[in-house]
Short mmCIF file of C-alpha atoms in Angstrom, two decimals:
data_model
loop_
_atom_site.label_atom_id
_atom_site.label_comp_id
_atom_site.label_asym_id
_atom_site.label_seq_id
_atom_site.Cartn_x
_atom_site.Cartn_y
_atom_site.Cartn_z
CA MET L 1 0.00 0.00 0.00
CA ILE L 2 1.37 3.39 -1.01
CA ARG L 3 0.81 5.95 1.75
CA VAL L 4 0.79 9.62 0.79
CA GLY L 5 0.96 12.59 3.13
CA LEU L 6 -1.09 15.67 2.22
CA THR L 7 -0.17 18.79 4.13
CA GLY L 8 -0.20 22.56 4.02
CA GLY L 9 -0.66 25.37 6.47
CA ILE L 10 -4.01 26.17 8.01
CA GLY L 11 -6.29 27.63 5.33
CA SER L 12 -4.12 26.41 2.43
CA GLY L 13 -6.88 24.35 0.82
CA LYS L 14 -6.02 20.84 2.06
CA THR L 15 -9.63 19.87 2.67
CA THR L 16 -10.71 20.96 -0.81
CA VAL L 17 -7.83 19.04 -2.38
CA SER L 18 -8.65 15.98 -0.23
CA ALA L 19 -12.26 16.09 -1.41
CA VAL L 20 -11.11 15.97 -5.04
CA PHE L 21 -8.87 12.97 -4.33
CA GLU L 22 -11.86 11.26 -2.68
CA LYS L 23 -13.96 11.94 -5.81
CA LEU L 24 -11.19 10.18 -7.76
CA GLY L 25 -11.73 7.11 -5.54
CA ILE L 26 -8.78 7.58 -3.19
CA ALA L 27 -9.24 6.83 0.51
CA VAL L 28 -8.38 9.91 2.61
CA TYR L 29 -7.66 9.82 6.35
CA ASN L 30 -8.45 13.21 7.88
CA SER L 31 -6.11 13.29 10.86
CA ASP L 32 -7.92 16.20 12.57
CA PHE L 33 -11.26 14.40 12.41
CA ARG L 34 -9.80 11.04 13.43
CA ALA L 35 -7.86 12.68 16.29
CA ARG L 36 -11.21 13.72 17.78
CA GLY L 37 -12.16 10.07 18.04
CA VAL L 38 -8.77 9.17 19.48
CA MET L 39 -9.17 11.98 22.04
CA SER L 40 -12.32 10.32 23.39
CA ASN L 41 -10.32 7.19 24.29
CA GLN L 42 -10.30 6.96 28.10
CA VAL L 43 -6.51 6.64 28.36
CA ILE L 44 -6.06 9.77 26.24
CA VAL L 45 -8.84 11.62 28.11
CA SER L 46 -7.10 10.91 31.42
CA ALA L 47 -3.73 12.07 30.11
CA ILE L 48 -5.22 15.29 28.70
CA ARG L 49 -7.06 16.01 31.96
CA ASP L 50 -3.88 15.38 33.96
CA CYS L 51 -1.94 17.86 31.82
CA PHE L 52 -4.53 20.53 30.99
CA GLY L 53 -7.20 20.33 33.66
CA ASP L 54 -10.83 19.67 32.90
CA VAL L 55 -11.14 20.66 29.25
CA TYR L 56 -13.96 18.15 28.82
CA ARG L 57 -17.57 19.25 29.34
CA GLN L 58 -20.02 16.41 29.95
CA GLY L 59 -17.53 14.00 28.39
CA VAL L 60 -16.97 16.12 25.25
CA LEU L 61 -13.66 17.84 24.59
CA ASP L 62 -13.93 21.63 24.63
CA ARG L 63 -11.69 22.10 21.58
CA LYS L 64 -11.87 25.89 21.75
CA ARG L 65 -10.67 25.94 25.37
CA LEU L 66 -7.91 23.41 24.71
CA GLY L 67 -6.86 25.41 21.61
CA GLU L 68 -6.63 28.60 23.67
CA ILE L 69 -4.29 26.81 26.08
CA VAL L 70 -1.99 25.07 23.61
CA PHE L 71 -1.74 27.72 20.90
CA ALA L 72 -0.66 30.30 23.48
CA ASP L 73 2.20 28.12 24.78
CA SER L 74 4.39 26.06 22.45
CA GLU L 75 5.49 23.77 25.29
CA LYS L 76 1.87 22.88 26.08
CA LEU L 77 1.24 22.25 22.38
CA ARG L 78 4.23 19.87 22.32
CA LEU L 79 2.86 18.10 25.39
CA LEU L 80 -0.58 17.64 23.81
CA ASN L 81 1.00 16.38 20.61
CA SER L 82 3.11 13.85 22.53
CA ILE L 83 -0.12 12.42 23.96
CA VAL L 84 -2.24 12.40 20.80
CA HIS L 85 0.14 11.81 17.87
CA PRO L 86 1.26 8.26 18.68
CA ALA L 87 -2.38 7.16 18.98
CA VAL L 88 -3.32 8.86 15.69
CA ALA L 89 -0.32 7.26 13.93
CA GLU L 90 -1.40 3.82 15.12
CA ASP L 91 -5.00 4.50 14.05
CA PHE L 92 -3.82 5.62 10.58
CA MET L 93 -1.71 2.51 10.03
CA GLU L 94 -4.59 0.23 11.03
CA TRP L 95 -7.02 2.21 8.85
CA SER L 96 -4.71 2.20 5.82
CA GLU L 97 -4.42 -1.59 5.88
CA GLN L 98 -8.21 -1.84 5.51
CA GLN L 99 -8.39 0.33 2.37
CA SER L 100 -8.57 -0.93 -1.22
CA SER L 101 -7.81 2.24 -3.22
CA PRO L 102 -4.57 2.31 -5.29
CA TYR L 103 -2.98 4.44 -2.55
CA VAL L 104 -4.17 6.20 0.60
CA ILE L 105 -3.74 9.77 1.79
CA ILE L 106 -3.28 11.07 5.31
CA GLU L 107 -4.33 14.72 5.45
CA SER L 108 -2.57 16.64 8.23
CA ALA L 109 -1.68 20.30 8.66
CA ILE L 110 1.20 19.18 10.86
CA LEU L 111 2.44 16.18 8.87
CA PHE L 112 6.12 16.98 9.49
CA GLU L 113 5.78 18.33 13.02
CA SER L 114 3.85 15.23 14.12
CA GLY L 115 6.25 12.78 12.49
CA PHE L 116 3.41 11.41 10.33
CA ASN L 117 5.63 12.07 7.30
CA CYS L 118 7.67 9.03 8.42
CA LEU L 119 4.58 6.89 7.79
CA THR L 120 4.35 7.97 4.14
CA ASP L 121 6.04 7.15 0.84
CA LYS L 122 5.30 10.47 -0.89
CA ILE L 123 4.27 13.93 0.26
CA ILE L 124 1.96 16.48 -1.35
CA VAL L 125 2.09 20.06 -0.08
CA VAL L 126 -0.84 22.41 -0.73
CA ASP L 127 0.49 25.95 -0.90
CA ALA L 128 -1.34 29.29 -0.84
CA PRO L 129 -0.28 32.87 -0.08
CA LEU L 130 -0.49 33.90 3.59
CA GLU L 131 -3.21 36.55 3.14
CA ILE L 132 -5.42 34.09 1.25
CA ARG L 133 -4.93 31.55 4.03
CA ILE L 134 -5.84 34.08 6.72
CA ALA L 135 -8.95 35.15 4.78
CA ARG L 136 -10.04 31.50 4.41
CA VAL L 137 -9.56 30.82 8.12
CA LEU L 138 -11.46 33.96 9.15
CA SER L 139 -14.40 33.11 6.88
CA ARG L 140 -14.49 29.46 8.01
CA ASP L 141 -13.58 29.38 11.70
CA ALA L 142 -14.76 31.39 14.67
CA LEU L 143 -11.31 32.91 15.17
CA THR L 144 -10.01 36.44 15.35
CA ARG L 145 -7.22 37.50 13.01
CA LYS L 146 -4.81 37.34 15.97
CA GLU L 147 -5.88 33.77 16.78
CA ALA L 148 -5.51 32.75 13.13
CA GLU L 149 -2.03 34.27 13.00
CA GLN L 150 -1.11 32.49 16.27
CA ARG L 151 -2.10 29.14 14.78
CA ILE L 152 -0.17 29.84 11.60
CA LYS L 153 2.92 30.74 13.65
CA ALA L 154 2.55 27.51 15.66
CA GLN L 155 2.92 25.51 12.43
CA MET L 156 5.99 24.86 10.32
CA GLY L 157 6.91 27.64 7.90
CA ASP L 158 5.89 27.35 4.25
CA LYS L 159 9.46 27.31 2.94
CA GLU L 160 10.44 24.45 5.23
CA ARG L 161 7.26 22.51 4.40
CA LEU L 162 7.85 22.90 0.65
CA GLN L 163 11.37 21.49 1.00
CA GLY L 164 9.84 18.17 2.10
CA ALA L 165 7.40 17.97 -0.82
CA ASP L 166 7.42 15.41 -3.60
CA TYR L 167 4.49 17.24 -5.19
CA VAL L 168 3.15 20.79 -4.77
CA ILE L 169 -0.42 21.94 -5.44
CA VAL L 170 -0.85 25.71 -5.68
CA ALA L 171 -4.26 26.76 -4.29
CA ASP L 172 -4.05 30.49 -4.84
CA GLY L 173 -7.43 30.91 -6.55
CA ASP L 174 -5.77 31.61 -9.91
CA ARG L 175 -4.53 28.15 -10.89
CA LEU L 176 -6.98 25.34 -11.51
CA LEU L 177 -6.77 22.59 -8.90
CA LEU L 178 -8.14 19.68 -10.93
CA PRO L 179 -5.31 19.44 -13.50
CA GLN L 180 -2.72 19.61 -10.73
CA ILE L 181 -4.49 16.88 -8.75
CA THR L 182 -5.12 14.54 -11.70
CA ASP L 183 -1.44 14.77 -12.72
CA ILE L 184 -0.38 13.76 -9.21
CA ASP L 185 -3.01 11.01 -9.09
CA ALA L 186 -1.68 9.53 -12.35
CA SER L 187 1.89 9.69 -11.05
CA LEU L 188 0.97 7.97 -7.78
CA LYS L 189 -0.96 5.24 -9.59
CA ASN L 190 2.16 4.62 -11.71
CA ILE L 191 4.20 4.03 -8.57
CA LYS L 192 1.71 1.40 -7.47
CA THR L 193 1.81 -0.45 -10.80
CA MET L 194 5.60 -0.44 -11.25
#
C-alpha cells in the first residue's frame, strides 16, 4: 500500500484538495477528524485532563478551550501532541491496511511536526499565499485575526514545508486545482503499478 501525506498550512486548501482525491476514488484519512475520536479514548482523556485540567464538558472535549491553552504556549502544544500523535499514527496505520484504493492519503496540517511524514512514501504540499490563508480561516472558523495568526505561527513555515514535498499543489485561486491533482493522481498510480 502506497501511503501519501497531504499537508499545508491552516487555510491552504487541504480539505478541498482531499475532497477531489476522494472523488477520484482515493481513501483519505483526515487526521484532525480522526484525532477527535482518538481523544475520546479513556486513556487519552485521562492524560489530557492530567496535563490541561478539565477541558472536557459532559464528556466532550472543549476544543476551543484546549486550543486557547496550547496555541498560546508552544510547550503545552508539544505536550498535547506527545499524547495524541502516537495514537493517531497507530490508528492511521490500522485504517490504511483496511483500504482498497490504489494508494491512501493522510491529510494533516502538521504532517512533518507530528512525524506522520515518516509513515508515508510520498508527500503532497498544498500551498497558498499567507493573506489568502488568513482570509479562508477567518471566513471558516470562529477565530479572530490574531488567533488565526497564532495558529499559523505555531505551524511549520511554508518554505520548510515545501522542502519536504514530492508534489506541490498551488491553491491560490488563480490556478486550476483539478489538472494539478489529476497529474499527481496519475503519477501515484504509476508508482503502485511499477
